[in-house]
CSV table of C-alpha atoms in Angstrom, one decimal:
chain,number,residue,atom,x,y,z
U,22,MET,CA,-0.3,0.0,-0.1
U,23,VAL,CA,3.4,2.5,1.0
U,24,GLU,CA,4.6,1.7,-3.1
U,25,GLU,CA,1.1,2.5,-4.6
U,26,ASP,CA,1.4,6.2,-2.6
U,27,ILE,CA,4.4,6.5,-3.6
U,28,LYS,CA,3.9,5.0,-8.0
U,29,LYS,CA,0.9,8.0,-7.2
U,30,ALA,CA,2.8,10.8,-6.0
U,31,GLY,CA,4.4,11.3,-10.2
U,32,THR,CA,7.1,13.1,-10.2
U,33,ALA,CA,11.1,12.3,-8.3
U,34,SER,CA,10.4,15.2,-6.6
U,35,THR,CA,7.1,15.0,-5.7
U,36,ARG,CA,7.5,11.9,-3.9
U,37,LEU,CA,10.7,13.7,-1.7
U,38,ALA,CA,7.8,15.8,-0.9
U,39,TRP,CA,5.2,12.4,0.1
U,40,LEU,CA,8.2,10.4,1.8
U,41,ALA,CA,8.4,13.8,3.4
U,42,ALA,CA,4.9,14.8,4.2
U,43,HIS,CA,4.9,10.9,5.7
U,44,TRP,CA,8.4,10.2,7.0
U,45,LYS,CA,6.8,8.5,10.3
U,46,THR,CA,4.5,6.0,8.2
U,47,ALA,CA,7.4,4.7,6.1
U,48,LEU,CA,9.8,5.1,8.2
U,49,PRO,CA,9.1,1.9,10.4
U,50,ALA,CA,7.8,-0.1,7.1
U,51,LEU,CA,11.8,0.5,6.1
U,52,LEU,CA,13.1,-0.8,9.9
U,53,LEU,CA,11.4,-3.8,9.6
U,54,VAL,CA,12.9,-4.8,6.3
U,55,LEU,CA,16.8,-4.2,7.6
U,56,LEU,CA,15.9,-6.1,11.0
U,57,LEU,CA,14.6,-8.6,8.5
U,58,ALA,CA,17.2,-8.7,6.4
U,59,VAL,CA,20.3,-9.0,9.2
U,60,PHE,CA,18.3,-11.6,10.9
U,61,LEU,CA,18.4,-13.8,7.8
U,62,LEU,CA,22.1,-13.0,7.1
U,63,ARG,CA,22.9,-13.9,11.0
U,64,GLN,CA,20.9,-17.0,10.4
U,65,LEU,CA,22.8,-17.7,6.9
U,66,GLN,CA,26.0,-17.3,8.9
U,67,GLY,CA,25.8,-19.8,11.9
U,68,PRO,CA,25.2,-18.5,16.7
U,69,GLN,CA,28.3,-16.8,17.7
U,70,VAL,CA,30.5,-19.0,19.8
U,71,LYS,CA,34.2,-18.1,21.1
U,72,THR,CA,37.2,-19.3,20.5
U,73,LEU,CA,40.8,-19.1,21.4
U,74,SER,CA,44.0,-19.4,18.6
U,75,LEU,CA,45.8,-23.0,20.0
U,76,GLN,CA,49.8,-21.9,20.5
U,77,PRO,CA,52.2,-23.7,22.1
U,78,ARG,CA,53.0,-22.3,25.1
U,79,ASP,CA,55.2,-23.9,28.5
U,80,PHE,CA,52.7,-25.3,30.9
U,81,VAL,CA,52.9,-26.0,34.3
U,82,GLN,CA,51.0,-28.3,36.1
U,83,THR,CA,51.2,-28.1,40.3
U,84,VAL,CA,49.9,-29.2,43.9
U,85,VAL,CA,48.2,-25.8,45.8
U,86,ALA,CA,48.3,-26.4,49.4
U,87,SER,CA,47.3,-24.7,52.9
U,88,ALA,CA,50.9,-25.2,55.1
U,89,ARG,CA,52.6,-23.3,58.5
U,90,VAL,CA,55.7,-22.7,59.0
U,91,GLN,CA,58.2,-24.8,61.2
U,92,THR,CA,62.0,-24.8,62.4
U,93,GLN,CA,62.9,-28.5,63.6
U,94,HIS,CA,61.9,-27.4,66.7
U,95,ARG,CA,61.3,-25.8,69.9
U,96,VAL,CA,62.9,-24.8,73.2
U,97,ASP,CA,61.6,-24.1,76.0
U,98,LEU,CA,63.3,-22.5,79.1
U,99,GLY,CA,63.0,-21.6,82.6
U,100,SER,CA,64.3,-21.2,85.9
U,101,GLN,CA,65.5,-24.6,87.6
U,102,VAL,CA,65.6,-22.9,91.8
U,103,THR,CA,63.1,-20.7,92.9
U,104,GLY,CA,62.7,-17.4,92.9
U,105,THR,CA,62.0,-13.7,92.3
U,106,ILE,CA,62.4,-11.9,88.5
U,107,LEU,CA,65.1,-9.2,88.4
U,108,SER,CA,65.0,-8.7,85.5
U,109,VAL,CA,63.9,-9.7,81.7
U,110,ALA,CA,66.1,-8.7,79.0
U,111,VAL,CA,64.2,-9.5,75.7
U,112,THR,CA,60.9,-9.5,74.7
U,113,GLU,CA,58.5,-11.6,71.9
U,114,GLY,CA,60.3,-11.2,68.3
U,115,ASP,CA,63.9,-10.8,69.4
U,116,ASP,CA,66.6,-12.7,68.4
U,117,VAL,CA,69.5,-13.7,70.7
U,118,LYS,CA,73.0,-15.2,70.5
U,119,ALA,CA,73.7,-19.0,71.9
U,120,GLY,CA,74.6,-17.9,76.1
U,121,GLN,CA,72.3,-14.6,76.1
U,122,VAL,CA,70.9,-13.6,79.7
U,123,LEU,CA,67.1,-13.6,78.8
U,124,ALA,CA,66.3,-12.9,82.4
U,125,GLU,CA,67.9,-13.2,86.0
U,126,LEU,CA,67.0,-13.6,89.8
U,127,ASP,CA,67.3,-13.2,93.2
U,128,ALA,CA,70.9,-14.6,93.6
U,129,ARG,CA,72.3,-12.7,96.6
U,130,GLU,CA,71.7,-16.1,99.0
U,131,ALA,CA,73.3,-18.2,96.4
U,132,ARG,CA,76.5,-16.0,95.4
U,133,ALA,CA,76.9,-16.7,99.5
U,134,VAL,CA,76.7,-20.1,99.6
U,135,ALA,CA,79.1,-20.6,96.8
U,136,LYS,CA,81.3,-17.8,98.5
U,137,ALA,CA,81.2,-20.2,101.7
U,138,ALA,CA,81.8,-23.1,99.4
U,139,ALA,CA,85.1,-21.9,97.5
U,140,LEU,CA,86.2,-20.4,100.9
U,141,ALA,CA,85.9,-24.7,102.2
U,142,VAL,CA,87.5,-25.4,98.6
U,143,ALA,CA,90.4,-22.6,99.6
U,144,GLN,CA,90.7,-24.4,103.7
U,145,ALA,CA,91.1,-28.0,102.1
U,146,GLU,CA,93.6,-26.5,99.7
U,147,LEU,CA,96.0,-25.4,102.5
U,148,LYS,CA,95.5,-28.4,104.5
U,149,LEU,CA,96.7,-30.6,101.7
U,150,ARG,CA,99.7,-27.9,100.9
U,151,GLN,CA,100.4,-28.2,105.1
U,152,LEU,CA,100.4,-32.0,105.3
U,153,LYS,CA,103.1,-31.7,101.8
U,154,GLU,CA,105.9,-29.3,103.1
U,155,VAL,CA,104.9,-29.7,106.8
U,156,GLN,CA,103.3,-33.2,108.2
U,157,ALA,CA,105.0,-35.6,106.2
U,158,PRO,CA,108.7,-34.0,106.1
U,159,VAL,CA,108.1,-34.1,110.3
U,160,ALA,CA,107.1,-37.6,109.5
U,161,LEU,CA,109.6,-38.8,108.7
U,162,GLN,CA,112.0,-36.5,110.4
U,163,ALA,CA,110.2,-38.5,113.2
U,164,ASP,CA,111.1,-42.0,112.2
U,165,LYS,CA,114.4,-41.1,111.7
U,166,GLN,CA,114.9,-40.9,115.6
U,167,ALA,CA,112.9,-43.2,116.7
U,168,ALA,CA,114.8,-46.0,114.3
U,169,ALA,CA,118.0,-44.3,115.6
U,170,ASN,CA,116.9,-44.6,119.8
U,171,LEU,CA,115.6,-48.0,118.9
U,172,ALA,CA,119.2,-48.8,117.5
U,173,GLN,CA,120.7,-47.2,120.9
U,174,ALA,CA,118.1,-49.1,123.1
U,175,LYS,CA,118.7,-52.5,121.7
U,176,ALA,CA,123.0,-51.1,122.2
U,177,GLN,CA,121.9,-50.3,126.1
U,178,PHE,CA,119.6,-53.8,126.1
U,179,THR,CA,122.7,-55.7,124.6
U,180,ARG,CA,125.1,-54.8,127.3
U,181,GLN,CA,123.4,-54.5,130.2
U,182,HIS,CA,122.7,-58.1,129.6
U,183,ASP,CA,126.3,-58.7,129.5
U,184,LEU,CA,127.0,-57.1,132.6
U,185,PHE,CA,123.7,-58.8,135.2
U,186,LYS,CA,125.2,-62.4,133.3
U,187,GLN,CA,128.5,-61.0,135.5
U,188,GLY,CA,126.7,-60.2,137.8
U,189,PHE,CA,127.7,-56.7,137.7
U,190,ILE,CA,124.4,-55.3,138.0
U,191,GLY,CA,121.0,-56.6,138.9
U,192,GLN,CA,117.8,-57.7,138.1
U,193,ALA,CA,115.9,-54.1,138.3
U,194,ALA,CA,118.8,-52.4,136.2
U,195,LEU,CA,117.8,-55.5,133.5
U,196,ASP,CA,114.3,-54.5,133.6
U,197,GLU,CA,115.3,-51.1,132.9
U,198,ALA,CA,117.2,-51.6,129.7
U,199,GLN,CA,114.5,-54.0,128.2
U,200,ARG,CA,111.5,-51.0,129.6
U,201,ALA,CA,113.9,-48.8,127.9
U,202,LEU,CA,113.7,-50.7,124.6
U,203,ASP,CA,109.8,-51.8,124.5
U,204,VAL,CA,109.8,-48.3,124.9
U,205,ALA,CA,112.4,-47.5,121.4
U,206,GLN,CA,110.5,-50.7,120.0
U,207,ALA,CA,107.0,-49.0,121.0
U,208,GLN,CA,107.9,-45.8,119.4
U,209,ALA,CA,109.4,-46.6,116.1
U,210,SER,CA,106.7,-48.6,114.7
U,211,SER,CA,104.7,-45.2,116.1
U,212,ALA,CA,107.6,-43.1,113.7
U,213,ARG,CA,106.8,-45.8,110.6
U,214,THR,CA,102.8,-45.7,111.4
U,215,GLN,CA,102.7,-41.7,110.9
U,216,LEU,CA,105.8,-42.0,108.5
U,217,ALA,CA,103.4,-44.2,105.9
U,218,ALA,CA,100.3,-42.5,106.0
U,219,HIS,CA,101.9,-38.7,105.0
U,220,ALA,CA,102.2,-41.5,102.0
U,221,PRO,CA,101.5,-40.6,98.5
U,222,ASN,CA,99.5,-43.6,98.8
U,223,GLY,CA,98.9,-43.0,103.1
U,224,SER,CA,96.0,-42.3,104.9
U,225,GLU,CA,96.5,-38.9,105.7
U,226,LEU,CA,96.8,-37.5,102.4
U,227,GLN,CA,94.2,-39.6,100.9
U,228,LEU,CA,92.2,-38.2,103.8
U,229,ALA,CA,93.4,-34.3,102.2
U,230,LEU,CA,92.8,-34.9,99.3
U,231,THR,CA,89.6,-36.1,99.0
U,232,THR,CA,88.3,-33.2,101.5
U,233,LEU,CA,89.4,-30.9,98.9
U,234,ALA,CA,88.1,-32.8,96.5
U,235,GLU,CA,84.2,-32.4,98.8
U,236,ALA,CA,85.1,-28.8,99.3
U,237,GLN,CA,85.7,-28.7,95.1
U,238,ALA,CA,82.3,-30.2,94.2
U,239,ASN,CA,80.5,-28.7,96.6
U,240,ALA,CA,81.7,-25.2,95.3
U,241,GLU,CA,80.5,-26.8,91.5
U,242,ALA,CA,77.5,-26.8,93.0
U,243,ALA,CA,76.8,-23.8,94.8
U,244,GLN,CA,77.9,-22.7,91.4
U,245,ALA,CA,76.0,-24.4,89.4
U,246,ARG,CA,72.5,-23.0,91.8
U,247,LEU,CA,74.1,-19.3,91.2
U,248,ASN,CA,75.0,-19.0,87.3
U,249,TYR,CA,70.6,-20.7,87.7
U,250,THR,CA,70.0,-17.5,88.7
U,251,GLN,CA,70.2,-16.4,84.9
U,252,ILE,CA,68.3,-18.1,82.2
U,253,LYS,CA,70.4,-17.3,79.3
U,254,ALA,CA,69.7,-19.0,76.1
U,255,PRO,CA,71.2,-22.6,75.3
U,256,VAL,CA,71.4,-21.9,70.7
U,257,ALA,CA,70.3,-19.2,68.9
U,258,GLY,CA,67.5,-18.3,67.5
U,259,GLN,CA,64.2,-16.3,68.6
U,260,VAL,CA,62.4,-15.6,70.9
U,261,ILE,CA,58.6,-15.9,70.4
U,262,ASP,CA,56.8,-16.6,74.0
U,263,ARG,CA,57.7,-14.3,76.9
U,264,ASN,CA,55.6,-15.6,79.9
U,265,VAL,CA,57.7,-13.5,83.0
U,266,GLU,CA,57.9,-10.8,84.6
U,267,PRO,CA,60.3,-9.0,87.0
U,268,GLY,CA,58.9,-9.0,90.3
U,269,GLN,CA,57.3,-12.4,89.8
U,270,VAL,CA,58.0,-15.5,91.8
U,271,VAL,CA,58.9,-18.5,89.9
U,272,GLN,CA,58.8,-22.2,89.9
U,273,ALA,CA,61.7,-24.5,89.0
U,274,GLY,CA,60.6,-26.0,85.6
U,275,LYS,CA,58.2,-23.5,84.9
U,276,ALA,CA,58.1,-22.7,81.4
U,277,LEU,CA,58.9,-18.7,81.3
U,278,PHE,CA,60.2,-18.7,77.1
U,279,VAL,CA,59.3,-20.8,74.1
U,280,LEU,CA,62.6,-20.3,71.2
U,281,SER,CA,62.6,-21.1,67.8
U,282,PRO,CA,66.5,-22.4,67.2
U,283,GLN,CA,68.0,-20.5,64.4
U,284,GLY,CA,68.4,-23.3,61.6
U,285,ILE,CA,66.3,-25.1,59.2
U,286,THR,CA,63.0,-23.5,58.1
U,287,GLU,CA,60.4,-26.7,57.1
U,288,LEU,CA,56.6,-25.9,56.0
U,289,ILE,CA,53.7,-28.4,56.8
U,290,ALA,CA,51.2,-28.7,54.2
U,291,GLN,CA,48.6,-31.3,54.5
U,292,ILE,CA,48.5,-32.5,50.1
U,293,ASP,CA,44.8,-34.8,49.5
U,294,GLU,CA,45.9,-38.3,49.7
U,295,LYS,CA,44.1,-38.9,45.5
U,296,ASN,CA,48.0,-36.2,44.7
U,297,MET,CA,50.3,-38.3,46.2
U,298,GLY,CA,50.8,-40.7,43.3
U,299,LEU,CA,52.0,-36.9,41.6
U,300,LEU,CA,54.6,-36.0,44.3
U,301,ARG,CA,58.4,-36.7,44.9
U,302,GLN,CA,61.6,-35.1,47.7
U,303,GLY,CA,63.0,-33.1,45.9
U,304,LEU,CA,60.2,-30.8,43.5
U,305,PRO,CA,60.1,-27.2,43.3
U,306,ALA,CA,58.1,-25.4,44.6
U,307,LEU,CA,56.9,-21.2,45.5
U,308,ALA,CA,55.7,-20.0,49.0
U,309,SER,CA,54.1,-17.3,49.9
U,310,ALA,CA,52.5,-15.8,53.2
U,311,ASP,CA,48.5,-14.9,53.8
U,312,ALA,CA,50.6,-11.2,55.2
U,313,TYR,CA,53.1,-10.8,52.0
U,314,ALA,CA,51.3,-13.0,49.1
U,315,GLN,CA,53.3,-10.6,47.0
U,316,GLN,CA,56.6,-11.4,47.9
U,317,ARG,CA,57.5,-15.6,46.6
U,318,PHE,CA,60.1,-18.1,48.2
U,319,LYS,CA,61.4,-20.8,47.6
U,320,ALA,CA,61.1,-24.4,49.0
U,321,GLN,CA,61.2,-28.0,48.1
U,322,VAL,CA,60.5,-30.3,49.4
U,323,SER,CA,62.4,-33.3,51.3
U,324,LEU,CA,59.6,-35.6,53.3
U,325,ILE,CA,57.0,-37.2,52.3
U,326,SER,CA,55.2,-38.7,55.2
U,327,PRO,CA,55.0,-42.5,54.5
U,328,GLY,CA,51.2,-42.5,56.2
U,329,VAL,CA,47.7,-41.3,55.5
U,330,ASP,CA,45.1,-39.6,57.9
U,331,ALA,CA,42.0,-41.4,57.4
U,332,GLN,CA,40.5,-38.7,59.1
U,333,ARG,CA,41.1,-36.6,56.6
U,334,GLY,CA,42.7,-37.7,54.2
U,335,SER,CA,45.3,-35.9,53.3
U,336,VAL,CA,49.4,-36.6,54.1
U,337,GLU,CA,51.5,-34.2,55.5
U,338,LEU,CA,54.2,-33.3,53.1
U,339,ARG,CA,57.6,-31.0,54.6
U,340,LEU,CA,58.9,-28.7,52.4
U,341,ARG,CA,62.6,-27.0,53.1
U,342,VAL,CA,63.2,-23.6,52.7
U,343,ALA,CA,66.8,-22.2,52.2
U,344,GLU,CA,66.5,-18.7,52.2
U,345,PRO,CA,63.2,-17.9,54.1
U,346,PRO,CA,62.5,-14.6,54.4
U,347,ASP,CA,63.4,-12.0,57.0
U,348,TYR,CA,59.7,-11.1,57.7
U,349,LEU,CA,58.5,-15.4,58.0
U,350,ARG,CA,57.0,-16.4,61.4
U,351,GLN,CA,56.5,-19.6,63.3
U,352,ASP,CA,53.5,-20.6,63.0
U,353,MET,CA,52.8,-18.9,60.1
U,354,THR,CA,50.4,-19.3,58.0
U,355,VAL,CA,51.5,-19.8,53.6
U,356,SER,CA,50.3,-20.9,50.7
U,357,VAL,CA,52.4,-23.1,49.0
U,358,GLU,CA,52.2,-24.8,44.9
U,359,ILE,CA,54.4,-27.6,44.8
U,360,GLU,CA,55.2,-28.2,40.8
U,361,VAL,CA,54.6,-31.8,39.7
U,362,ALA,CA,55.0,-31.2,36.1
U,363,ARG,CA,56.6,-29.7,34.2
U,364,ARG,CA,56.1,-29.2,29.7
U,365,PRO,CA,57.9,-26.7,27.4
U,366,GLN,CA,56.0,-24.9,24.5
U,367,ALA,CA,53.0,-28.0,25.0
U,368,LEU,CA,49.1,-26.9,23.4
U,369,VAL,CA,46.6,-27.2,25.6
U,370,LEU,CA,42.6,-26.1,26.6
U,371,PRO,CA,40.3,-24.6,28.9
U,372,LEU,CA,38.6,-27.9,30.3
U,373,ASP,CA,35.8,-25.7,29.4
U,374,ALA,CA,35.9,-25.9,26.2
U,375,LEU,CA,36.1,-30.6,26.6
U,376,HIS,CA,33.2,-32.2,26.5
U,377,GLU,CA,33.5,-36.0,28.1
U,378,SER,CA,35.8,-34.6,29.9
U,379,ALA,CA,36.2,-37.7,32.8
U,380,SER,CA,35.5,-40.3,29.6
U,381,ALA,CA,38.6,-42.1,27.1
U,382,ALA,CA,37.2,-40.1,24.0
U,383,PRO,CA,37.0,-36.7,25.7
U,384,TRP,CA,36.5,-34.7,22.7
U,385,VAL,CA,36.2,-30.7,21.8
U,386,TRP,CA,34.5,-28.6,18.8
U,387,VAL,CA,37.1,-26.9,16.1
U,388,LEU,CA,37.1,-24.1,13.6
U,389,ASP,CA,37.6,-25.9,10.2
U,390,ASP,CA,40.2,-23.7,7.7
U,391,ALA,CA,37.5,-21.5,7.0
U,392,GLY,CA,36.4,-20.1,10.0
U,393,GLN,CA,33.3,-21.3,9.5
U,394,GLU,CA,31.9,-25.1,10.2
U,395,LEU,CA,32.0,-27.0,13.3
U,396,ARG,CA,34.5,-29.9,13.5
U,397,ARG,CA,34.0,-32.7,16.3
U,398,THR,CA,37.5,-33.8,16.8
U,399,GLU,CA,38.7,-36.2,20.4
U,400,LEU,CA,41.6,-36.1,22.0
U,401,LYS,CA,44.1,-37.6,23.5
U,402,LEU,CA,45.1,-35.8,27.4
U,403,GLY,CA,47.7,-35.3,29.3
U,404,LEU,CA,48.3,-32.9,32.7
U,405,ARG,CA,45.9,-30.8,34.3
U,406,SER,CA,46.0,-27.8,35.4
U,407,GLY,CA,44.3,-24.3,37.3
U,408,GLY,CA,41.7,-25.1,34.9
U,409,TRP,CA,43.9,-26.7,32.4
U,410,VAL,CA,44.9,-29.4,30.1
U,411,GLU,CA,47.3,-30.0,28.2
U,412,VAL,CA,46.3,-31.6,24.2
U,413,LEU,CA,48.9,-34.8,23.3
U,414,GLN,CA,46.9,-35.9,20.2
U,415,GLY,CA,43.4,-34.8,17.9
U,416,LEU,CA,44.4,-30.9,17.6
U,417,GLN,CA,48.0,-29.4,16.0
U,418,ALA,CA,48.7,-25.1,17.1
U,419,GLY,CA,47.2,-22.1,15.1
U,420,GLN,CA,43.1,-23.8,15.3
U,421,GLN,CA,40.2,-22.5,16.2
U,422,VAL,CA,38.8,-23.9,20.0
U,423,LEU,CA,34.9,-23.1,21.1
U,424,THR,CA,35.8,-22.4,24.2
U,425,GLU,CA,33.0,-23.2,26.1
U,426,ALA,CA,31.1,-26.7,25.5
U,427,SER,CA,28.4,-25.2,24.6
U,428,PRO,CA,24.7,-27.6,24.0
U,429,GLY,CA,22.5,-27.5,20.6
U,430,LEU,CA,25.4,-27.3,18.1
U,431,ARG,CA,26.4,-29.7,15.6
U,432,ALA,CA,28.7,-30.9,12.8
U,433,GLY,CA,29.1,-29.3,9.9
U,434,GLN,CA,27.2,-25.7,11.6
U,435,ARG,CA,28.1,-22.4,10.5
U,436,VAL,CA,29.0,-19.9,13.6
U,437,ARG,CA,30.1,-16.9,13.5
U,438,ALA,CA,33.6,-17.1,15.7
U,439,VAL,CA,34.5,-14.6,18.4
U,440,ALA,CA,38.2,-14.4,20.3
U,441,ALA,CA,37.3,-15.5,23.0
U,442,GLY,CA,41.0,-13.9,25.5
U,443,ALA,CA,41.3,-16.7,28.1
U,444,SER,CA,43.9,-16.3,30.1
U,445,SER,CA,47.5,-17.9,30.0
U,446,PRO,CA,47.7,-21.2,31.9
U,447,GLY,CA,50.4,-20.5,34.4
U,448,GLY,CA,53.9,-21.3,33.3
């Protein structure tokens, strides 16, 4: 009807004038014709699909887990004696050296006991010196004198006995000579005993040595108790806990400090048991603390527990950190990404592009060489990681693959390809 009205309008100028006057009536019809043409064109071209152009790239398969920082052991430090804390020299987070004093107790009584023990040692040493320098030489001289007196008494008794036989002296004189001989013999025996007691293996010397050893032992014990009034770091490390303040009365054996020794730092992770077949000692890893997510540091798998936690279905994994960053702290939570396999210049697909990915014959939609029609292509797959999968067979570099497993498509169907702009897998 519109065309008939235009024909009736006559000349071109007359028609333009008529269109100008009737444009509101003609415009909807023109738009309808235009939309119909676009619809038909798109029907001929097919539906719009997102595609990805396959290009070789390095592909790394990783296992990701959460872990905590742990040194190989901790040291609980406390007082070995009961006492009052006078001062505390460190706080949590301080780095300490081996032998550094962490806290001191009131040591007045311990110092007095140690001083008395030291004096007892000095007295025992003087007694031993007196024994060697005075008593032993005196005993030797007394033994010599007693031997000389005994020889004289024997000679005198012999003379008196001869005179008694000849009748020149009486029984009383002979008895006196016998008594003098007996006294000399007793004195000589006593002198020999005294000399033997002062000899190197004698009882007097051994007693003096024992007394000295006992005094030295008491002095060492007193000094040890005095040393206990200073709580020192047995090894270099970091104070990660402090439970003491000046003026506090502490009991022996109570933990006052927790020390994290310097040495090998490890990350302890729980890995799902389904990944056990991918793991082995020596695998490299990258870790980052939740508080410093942008600062990654290297680690290496050092131990895989032979047992499985039945309740959690996980395996404990230890990773050694050769160069721990300064901010790393005991029990800090970190994320670990363990590299279990690497493929240089591999063809990879997003897992969303796969159809029947769990079957023995997964497949994808691929565009033909002209980039207009769909073809179904079965694949042989390799590594999987982070939402991506390695293609071992079935595709070549440069082919256009649909990035989503869209329903309703069929082989040979014409489509309109649009670049998906998918992110790349980590490599």
